[in-house]
Amino acid sequence: MLKALRFYGWPLLVGLLLALLIIQRYPQWVGLPSQDVNLRQAPRYGIAQEGPVSYAEAVGLAAPAVANLYTTKVVSKSGHPLLDDPTFRRFFGDNLPKQRRMESSLGSAVIMSPEGYLLTNNHVTAGADQIIVALKDGRETLARVIGSDPETDLAVLKIDLKNLPAITLGRSDQINIGDVTLAIGNPFGVGQTVTMGIISATGRNQLGLNTYEDFIQTDAAINPGNSGGALVDAHGNLIGINTAIFSKSGGSQGIGFAIPVKLATEVMKAIIENGQVIRGWLGIEVQPLTPELAESFGLGSHSGILVAGIYRNGPAQKAGLLPGDLILTIDGEAAIDGRRSMNQVARAKPGEKVAIGVLRGGETLELIAEIGVRPPQSNE
């Protein structure tokens, strides 16, 4: 017996080891999942997911299309506090000597097309006398402002250089919370910098930053100088224009906001074609219907937006709307959120007629209003 074990033992052991090696190398031969299984399917098989060890390829695609901005403007200031004294000015009037000093600021911009159109933030370029664009390849040139839109905090610049590296556009309407994102810009003027994070939220509004808000929130570090820079996905595609941070210290605290590329490109196209963004307007001020307001107006369980004020001779007044009316629908769409409803009006073309469902004095009315042109907001 012992002799038989010695005779057959080694071949059996070698065969077993060989079988284990084959199973490890070709697990699918015995019905086990392959080791190179798609990472999207990994949780199904109990395999830990691992992200890429580098985003160098994404950065290499996007970074050349992100430029540094250096803006300067001349500011006049009285030479001595005494010159600002009302009594002193009463005798000498406004013909007083003033000092002129140069103020400079930093920012970023994204090259959107080979023709030289750039997107940045309006607050970066507003009031600037000179805008210098510095590209990653070392070239520098002066830029001119094609137009701006303070209500979304966007501005379009134009430079005249050849062989410009335009960024690849992504789909901001297909992003998900948790997606990896990279912020590229010129923070604090140290030079182009890349930071990484995830998308923390989408559709952020009511922040009081812009008139029209639909922000992407990210925890990728965004600091002063990043404004106007690129927020890109893990493949280097542009998904947003970095615009603001929430901070009590002035530095990044993990809450940054970017304007979605879909909105940004719509604004850019309108500015290039018309010199401005033309938006629809009804000429009303609205406020949400709170339970307390509903009770005071005797509206019960109705939902809608309350007309708080009406501009004289505006489209709403001409249509017959009155303060205190409860708007139930606009063009067939339920009016539940005031900001969303006003954005719906803004997207309508001037001259277009919309039906407005109103509750007034317990009666339901339908008024027809002709969309007007929203007055431009001051750039100051």
Short mmCIF file of C-alpha atoms in Angstrom, two decimals:
data_model
loop_
_atom_site.label_atom_id
_atom_site.label_comp_id
_atom_site.label_asym_id
_atom_site.label_seq_id
_atom_site.Cartn_x
_atom_site.Cartn_y
_atom_site.Cartn_z
CA MET A 1 0.00 0.00 0.00
CA LEU A 2 2.75 2.41 1.01
CA LYS A 3 4.64 1.53 -2.14
CA ALA A 4 1.53 2.28 -4.27
CA LEU A 5 1.09 5.69 -2.61
CA ARG A 6 4.70 6.56 -3.31
CA PHE A 7 4.29 5.47 -6.91
CA TYR A 8 1.05 7.40 -7.58
CA GLY A 9 1.43 10.28 -5.04
CA TRP A 10 3.81 12.52 -6.98
CA PRO A 11 1.86 12.38 -10.27
CA LEU A 12 -1.38 13.18 -8.39
CA LEU A 13 0.23 16.12 -6.56
CA VAL A 14 1.73 17.52 -9.78
CA GLY A 15 -1.61 17.09 -11.58
CA LEU A 16 -3.47 18.90 -8.77
CA LEU A 17 -1.04 21.83 -8.83
CA LEU A 18 -1.29 21.98 -12.60
CA ALA A 19 -5.09 22.03 -12.40
CA LEU A 20 -5.01 24.89 -9.86
CA LEU A 21 -2.70 26.90 -12.13
CA ILE A 22 -4.98 26.36 -15.13
CA ILE A 23 -8.08 27.38 -13.12
CA GLN A 24 -6.29 30.52 -11.93
CA ARG A 25 -5.21 31.42 -15.45
CA TYR A 26 -8.43 30.42 -17.27
CA PRO A 27 -11.23 30.48 -14.66
CA GLN A 28 -13.92 30.73 -17.36
CA TRP A 29 -13.07 27.15 -18.41
CA VAL A 30 -14.72 25.88 -15.24
CA GLY A 31 -17.56 28.42 -15.11
CA LEU A 32 -15.89 31.01 -12.83
CA PRO A 33 -15.88 34.76 -13.68
CA SER A 34 -12.89 36.00 -15.61
CA GLN A 35 -10.36 38.14 -13.73
CA ASP A 36 -10.61 40.85 -16.37
CA VAL A 37 -14.38 41.20 -15.79
CA ASN A 38 -15.74 44.67 -16.58
CA LEU A 39 -15.45 46.87 -13.50
CA ARG A 40 -19.08 47.97 -13.92
CA GLN A 41 -20.02 44.27 -13.32
CA ALA A 42 -17.52 43.77 -10.52
CA PRO A 43 -19.91 44.16 -7.54
CA ARG A 44 -21.98 41.30 -8.98
CA TYR A 45 -19.05 38.96 -8.50
CA GLY A 46 -17.90 40.36 -5.20
CA ILE A 47 -14.76 41.89 -6.71
CA ALA A 48 -13.56 45.21 -5.24
CA GLN A 49 -13.68 48.08 -7.74
CA GLU A 50 -10.51 49.98 -8.49
CA GLY A 51 -10.34 53.34 -10.27
CA PRO A 52 -7.62 54.35 -12.69
CA VAL A 53 -4.28 55.09 -11.11
CA SER A 54 -3.89 58.23 -13.20
CA TYR A 55 -6.00 60.90 -14.92
CA ALA A 56 -3.04 62.13 -16.94
CA GLU A 57 -4.73 61.31 -20.23
CA ALA A 58 -7.82 63.36 -19.35
CA VAL A 59 -5.69 66.27 -18.17
CA GLY A 60 -3.54 66.04 -21.28
CA LEU A 61 -6.65 66.44 -23.45
CA ALA A 62 -8.28 69.28 -21.52
CA ALA A 63 -5.46 71.34 -20.01
CA PRO A 64 -4.15 72.93 -23.26
CA ALA A 65 -7.62 74.44 -23.81
CA VAL A 66 -7.66 76.20 -20.42
CA ALA A 67 -6.03 79.64 -20.43
CA ASN A 68 -4.95 82.02 -17.68
CA LEU A 69 -6.49 85.49 -17.64
CA TYR A 70 -4.87 88.66 -16.34
CA THR A 71 -7.18 91.67 -16.30
CA THR A 72 -6.34 95.27 -15.47
CA LYS A 73 -8.41 98.40 -15.01
CA VAL A 74 -7.65 101.99 -14.07
CA VAL A 75 -9.38 103.27 -10.92
CA SER A 76 -9.57 106.96 -10.01
CA LYS A 77 -9.27 107.82 -6.34
CA SER A 78 -8.99 111.06 -4.42
CA GLY A 79 -5.48 111.79 -3.27
CA HIS A 80 -6.38 112.76 0.31
CA PRO A 81 -9.37 112.00 2.58
CA LEU A 82 -9.88 115.76 3.02
CA LEU A 83 -10.79 116.01 -0.67
CA ASP A 84 -13.83 113.80 -0.02
CA ASP A 85 -15.14 116.06 2.73
CA PRO A 86 -18.52 117.58 1.65
CA THR A 87 -17.61 121.01 3.08
CA PHE A 88 -14.34 121.05 1.19
CA ARG A 89 -16.04 119.95 -2.04
CA ARG A 90 -18.67 122.70 -1.67
CA PHE A 91 -15.98 125.32 -2.15
CA PHE A 92 -13.85 123.57 -4.76
CA GLY A 93 -16.48 121.53 -6.65
CA ASP A 94 -15.60 118.37 -8.49
CA ASN A 95 -12.51 119.78 -10.21
CA LEU A 96 -10.19 118.20 -7.69
CA PRO A 97 -6.97 116.33 -8.42
CA LYS A 98 -7.42 112.55 -8.38
CA GLN A 99 -4.96 109.72 -8.25
CA ARG A 100 -5.18 106.99 -10.84
CA ARG A 101 -4.06 103.51 -9.94
CA MET A 102 -4.04 100.22 -11.75
CA GLU A 103 -5.95 97.26 -10.34
CA SER A 104 -5.30 93.75 -11.59
CA SER A 105 -7.09 90.47 -11.07
CA LEU A 106 -6.67 86.84 -12.01
CA GLY A 107 -8.96 84.34 -13.63
CA SER A 108 -9.24 81.51 -16.11
CA ALA A 109 -10.98 80.88 -19.43
CA VAL A 110 -11.78 77.92 -21.66
CA ILE A 111 -11.02 77.86 -25.39
CA MET A 112 -14.32 76.74 -26.93
CA SER A 113 -13.48 76.80 -30.63
CA PRO A 114 -10.45 76.86 -32.96
CA GLU A 115 -11.70 80.28 -34.17
CA GLY A 116 -10.65 81.77 -30.85
CA TYR A 117 -13.86 82.08 -28.82
CA LEU A 118 -13.34 81.70 -25.07
CA LEU A 119 -15.79 81.36 -22.20
CA THR A 120 -15.13 82.82 -18.77
CA ASN A 121 -17.06 84.45 -15.93
CA ASN A 122 -18.53 87.91 -16.28
CA HIS A 123 -17.22 88.90 -12.86
CA VAL A 124 -13.68 88.18 -14.05
CA THR A 125 -13.82 90.59 -17.00
CA ALA A 126 -16.42 93.20 -15.90
CA GLY A 127 -14.97 96.70 -16.09
CA ALA A 128 -11.57 95.51 -17.33
CA ASP A 129 -9.60 97.89 -19.55
CA GLN A 130 -7.22 95.17 -20.69
CA ILE A 131 -7.46 91.36 -20.74
CA ILE A 132 -4.34 89.28 -21.32
CA VAL A 133 -4.78 85.63 -22.23
CA ALA A 134 -1.86 83.29 -21.48
CA LEU A 135 -2.03 79.85 -23.09
CA LYS A 136 -0.48 76.69 -21.68
CA ASP A 137 1.93 76.52 -24.64
CA GLY A 138 3.46 79.85 -23.59
CA ARG A 139 1.72 82.17 -26.06
CA GLU A 140 0.15 85.39 -24.82
CA THR A 141 -2.25 87.80 -26.51
CA LEU A 142 -4.85 90.46 -25.81
CA ALA A 143 -8.51 89.46 -25.82
CA ARG A 144 -11.60 91.50 -26.62
CA VAL A 145 -15.00 91.03 -25.03
CA ILE A 146 -17.65 89.91 -27.53
CA GLY A 147 -20.42 90.15 -24.97
CA SER A 148 -21.43 89.22 -21.46
CA ASP A 149 -24.44 87.94 -19.56
CA PRO A 150 -24.43 89.07 -15.91
CA GLU A 151 -27.54 87.02 -15.18
CA THR A 152 -25.63 83.76 -15.67
CA ASP A 153 -22.21 85.30 -14.89
CA LEU A 154 -20.77 84.37 -18.28
CA ALA A 155 -18.69 86.33 -20.78
CA VAL A 156 -17.42 85.50 -24.27
CA LEU A 157 -13.93 86.60 -25.33
CA LYS A 158 -12.19 86.47 -28.71
CA ILE A 159 -8.50 86.07 -29.44
CA ASP A 160 -6.72 85.98 -32.78
CA LEU A 161 -4.19 83.16 -32.70
CA LYS A 162 -3.68 80.15 -34.94
CA ASN A 163 -3.71 76.46 -34.02
CA LEU A 164 -5.80 76.91 -30.90
CA PRO A 165 -6.55 73.75 -28.87
CA ALA A 166 -10.34 73.80 -28.42
CA ILE A 167 -11.76 71.71 -25.59
CA THR A 168 -14.00 68.70 -26.20
CA LEU A 169 -17.55 69.22 -24.96
CA GLY A 170 -19.22 66.74 -22.64
CA ARG A 171 -22.89 66.23 -21.71
CA SER A 172 -23.74 68.06 -18.48
CA ASP A 173 -27.27 66.63 -18.64
CA GLN A 174 -25.91 63.09 -18.34
CA ILE A 175 -23.66 63.48 -15.31
CA ASN A 176 -24.37 61.69 -12.05
CA ILE A 177 -23.67 62.42 -8.41
CA GLY A 178 -20.47 60.59 -7.54
CA ASP A 179 -18.83 60.95 -10.96
CA VAL A 180 -15.15 61.87 -10.82
CA THR A 181 -14.46 65.41 -11.94
CA LEU A 182 -11.36 67.59 -12.42
CA ALA A 183 -11.13 71.37 -12.01
CA ILE A 184 -8.50 73.12 -14.13
CA GLY A 185 -7.60 76.79 -13.66
CA ASN A 186 -5.15 79.36 -12.35
CA PRO A 187 -5.70 79.57 -8.57
CA PHE A 188 -3.95 82.45 -6.79
CA GLY A 189 -1.91 83.09 -9.95
CA VAL A 190 0.47 80.19 -9.26
CA GLY A 191 -0.08 78.79 -12.76
CA GLN A 192 -2.30 76.15 -14.23
CA THR A 193 -3.41 73.68 -11.57
CA VAL A 194 -5.57 70.55 -11.61
CA THR A 195 -7.64 69.39 -8.63
CA MET A 196 -9.81 66.29 -8.35
CA GLY A 197 -13.12 65.54 -6.69
CA ILE A 198 -16.57 64.22 -7.41
CA ILE A 199 -19.89 65.72 -8.43
CA SER A 200 -21.61 66.41 -5.13
CA ALA A 201 -24.96 67.64 -6.49
CA THR A 202 -26.65 68.90 -9.64
CA GLY A 203 -29.31 71.52 -10.27
CA ARG A 204 -28.29 73.72 -7.33
CA ASN A 205 -30.26 76.99 -7.28
CA GLN A 206 -31.63 79.63 -4.91
CA LEU A 207 -28.06 80.42 -3.83
CA GLY A 208 -28.38 84.12 -4.60
CA LEU A 209 -25.34 84.10 -6.89
CA ASN A 210 -27.00 84.64 -10.29
CA THR A 211 -30.46 85.40 -11.62
CA TYR A 212 -30.49 82.08 -13.49
CA GLU A 213 -28.95 79.27 -11.45
CA ASP A 214 -28.56 75.60 -12.31
CA PHE A 215 -25.19 74.81 -10.78
CA ILE A 216 -23.12 71.65 -10.66
CA GLN A 217 -21.72 71.28 -7.15
CA THR A 218 -18.30 69.67 -6.71
CA ASP A 219 -15.75 69.14 -3.97
CA ALA A 220 -12.83 69.52 -6.39
CA ALA A 221 -10.83 72.42 -4.93
CA ILE A 222 -11.80 75.74 -6.55
CA ASN A 223 -9.94 78.81 -5.31
CA PRO A 224 -9.66 82.49 -6.30
CA GLY A 225 -8.30 82.55 -9.85
CA ASN A 226 -10.14 79.35 -10.83
CA SER A 227 -13.19 81.39 -11.89
CA GLY A 228 -13.91 80.81 -15.57
CA GLY A 229 -11.85 77.63 -15.67
CA ALA A 230 -12.90 74.17 -16.77
CA LEU A 231 -14.69 71.45 -14.87
CA VAL A 232 -14.08 68.27 -16.85
CA ASP A 233 -15.04 64.62 -16.48
CA ALA A 234 -12.65 61.70 -16.08
CA HIS A 235 -12.20 61.57 -19.88
CA GLY A 236 -11.25 65.24 -20.26
CA ASN A 237 -14.61 66.46 -21.63
CA LEU A 238 -15.90 69.85 -20.50
CA ILE A 239 -18.99 69.61 -18.28
CA GLY A 240 -18.97 73.03 -16.61
CA ILE A 241 -17.44 76.48 -16.17
CA ASN A 242 -16.16 76.99 -12.61
CA THR A 243 -17.75 80.10 -11.16
CA ALA A 244 -18.06 80.29 -7.38
CA ILE A 245 -17.30 78.70 -4.02
CA PHE A 246 -19.00 78.62 -0.66
CA SER A 247 -16.38 79.61 1.86
CA LYS A 248 -16.07 81.38 5.19
CA SER A 249 -12.29 81.66 4.88
CA GLY A 250 -11.94 82.71 1.23
CA GLY A 251 -10.35 79.39 0.29
CA SER A 252 -11.80 76.10 -0.86
CA GLN A 253 -13.91 74.25 1.69
CA GLY A 254 -15.14 71.51 -0.61
CA ILE A 255 -18.22 73.31 -1.92
CA GLY A 256 -17.69 74.73 -5.39
CA PHE A 257 -20.14 75.55 -8.16
CA ALA A 258 -19.89 75.35 -11.94
CA ILE A 259 -22.26 76.46 -14.70
CA PRO A 260 -23.29 73.40 -16.78
CA VAL A 261 -21.77 73.34 -20.26
CA LYS A 262 -25.23 73.00 -21.83
CA LEU A 263 -26.32 76.36 -20.40
CA ALA A 264 -22.91 77.94 -21.05
CA THR A 265 -22.86 77.01 -24.74
CA GLU A 266 -26.43 78.27 -25.22
CA VAL A 267 -25.43 81.62 -23.73
CA MET A 268 -22.23 81.75 -25.82
CA LYS A 269 -24.12 81.05 -29.04
CA ALA A 270 -26.67 83.78 -28.27
CA ILE A 271 -23.93 86.31 -27.49
CA ILE A 272 -21.99 85.52 -30.68
CA GLU A 273 -25.13 85.75 -32.83
CA ASN A 274 -26.91 88.69 -31.17
CA GLY A 275 -24.35 90.39 -28.94
CA GLN A 276 -26.53 89.55 -25.94
CA VAL A 277 -28.84 86.90 -24.57
CA ILE A 278 -32.46 87.64 -25.47
CA ARG A 279 -34.83 86.21 -22.88
CA GLY A 280 -38.59 86.11 -22.55
CA TRP A 281 -40.23 88.26 -19.88
CA LEU A 282 -43.66 88.67 -18.31
CA GLY A 283 -42.91 91.57 -16.00
CA ILE A 284 -44.00 90.02 -12.73
CA GLU A 285 -42.48 89.31 -9.35
CA VAL A 286 -43.55 86.04 -7.80
CA GLN A 287 -43.16 84.30 -4.49
CA PRO A 288 -43.86 80.74 -3.34
CA LEU A 289 -47.22 79.98 -1.80
CA THR A 290 -46.48 79.05 1.80
CA PRO A 291 -49.12 77.45 4.04
CA GLU A 292 -49.38 80.75 5.93
CA LEU A 293 -50.00 82.74 2.72
CA ALA A 294 -52.48 80.13 1.48
CA GLU A 295 -54.43 80.49 4.73
CA SER A 296 -54.37 84.30 4.66
CA PHE A 297 -55.64 84.34 1.06
CA GLY A 298 -58.16 81.61 1.72
CA LEU A 299 -56.63 79.38 -0.96
CA GLY A 300 -56.89 76.13 0.97
CA SER A 301 -54.86 73.29 -0.52
CA HIS A 302 -54.17 74.96 -3.88
CA SER A 303 -50.59 74.96 -5.14
CA GLY A 304 -49.02 77.57 -7.39
CA ILE A 305 -46.95 80.76 -7.33
CA LEU A 306 -48.26 84.03 -6.02
CA VAL A 307 -48.00 87.26 -8.01
CA ALA A 308 -46.30 89.68 -5.61
CA GLY A 309 -45.84 92.58 -8.03
CA ILE A 310 -46.39 93.63 -11.63
CA TYR A 311 -44.30 95.95 -13.79
CA ARG A 312 -46.27 98.84 -15.25
CA ASN A 313 -47.11 98.38 -18.94
CA GLY A 314 -45.41 94.98 -18.91
CA PRO A 315 -46.77 91.89 -20.69
CA ALA A 316 -48.44 90.60 -17.51
CA GLN A 317 -50.31 93.83 -16.85
CA LYS A 318 -51.47 94.01 -20.47
CA ALA A 319 -52.73 90.42 -20.17
CA GLY A 320 -54.81 91.32 -17.11
CA LEU A 321 -52.78 89.77 -14.29
CA LEU A 322 -53.17 91.39 -10.87
CA PRO A 323 -51.12 91.32 -7.66
CA GLY A 324 -52.47 88.58 -5.45
CA ASP A 325 -53.35 86.27 -8.35
CA LEU A 326 -52.29 82.67 -7.90
CA ILE A 327 -50.67 81.32 -11.08
CA LEU A 328 -51.57 77.66 -11.46
CA THR A 329 -50.14 76.88 -14.90
CA ILE A 330 -48.01 78.53 -17.59
CA ASP A 331 -48.53 77.23 -21.09
CA GLY A 332 -50.00 74.01 -19.71
CA GLU A 333 -47.12 73.33 -17.30
CA ALA A 334 -47.89 73.35 -13.56
CA ALA A 335 -46.46 76.41 -11.80
CA ILE A 336 -45.13 75.00 -8.54
CA ASP A 337 -41.67 76.53 -8.24
CA GLY A 338 -41.29 80.24 -9.00
CA ARG A 339 -37.72 80.04 -10.26
CA ARG A 340 -38.48 77.13 -12.55
CA SER A 341 -41.55 78.89 -13.96
CA MET A 342 -39.64 82.12 -14.60
CA ASN A 343 -36.90 80.12 -16.32
CA GLN A 344 -39.63 78.59 -18.48
CA VAL A 345 -40.76 82.10 -19.44
CA ALA A 346 -37.17 83.18 -20.09
CA ARG A 347 -36.73 80.35 -22.61
CA ALA A 348 -39.81 81.46 -24.55
CA LYS A 349 -39.30 83.65 -27.62
CA PRO A 350 -40.42 87.29 -27.41
CA GLY A 351 -43.71 87.71 -29.26
CA GLU A 352 -44.83 84.18 -28.42
CA LYS A 353 -48.24 83.92 -26.72
CA VAL A 354 -48.67 81.75 -23.63
CA ALA A 355 -51.78 80.74 -21.68
CA ILE A 356 -51.65 81.49 -17.96
CA GLY A 357 -54.02 79.65 -15.64
CA VAL A 358 -54.92 81.89 -12.69
CA LEU A 359 -56.97 81.52 -9.51
CA ARG A 360 -58.56 84.84 -8.50
CA GLY A 361 -61.25 85.25 -5.88
CA GLY A 362 -62.00 81.56 -5.92
CA GLU A 363 -62.51 81.50 -9.69
CA THR A 364 -60.23 79.96 -12.29
CA LEU A 365 -59.30 82.17 -15.24
CA GLU A 366 -57.18 81.71 -18.33
CA LEU A 367 -55.28 84.76 -19.52
CA ILE A 368 -53.24 85.07 -22.72
CA ALA A 369 -49.98 86.97 -22.43
CA GLU A 370 -47.53 87.93 -25.16
CA ILE A 371 -43.96 87.29 -24.05
CA GLY A 372 -41.84 90.45 -24.00
CA VAL A 373 -38.08 91.00 -23.98
CA ARG A 374 -36.45 90.94 -20.57
CA PRO A 375 -34.70 94.28 -19.92
CA PRO A 376 -30.91 93.86 -19.79
CA GLN A 377 -29.34 93.72 -16.36
CA SER A 378 -26.64 96.23 -15.50
CA ASN A 379 -23.08 94.95 -15.82
CA GLU A 380 -21.98 96.92 -12.83
#
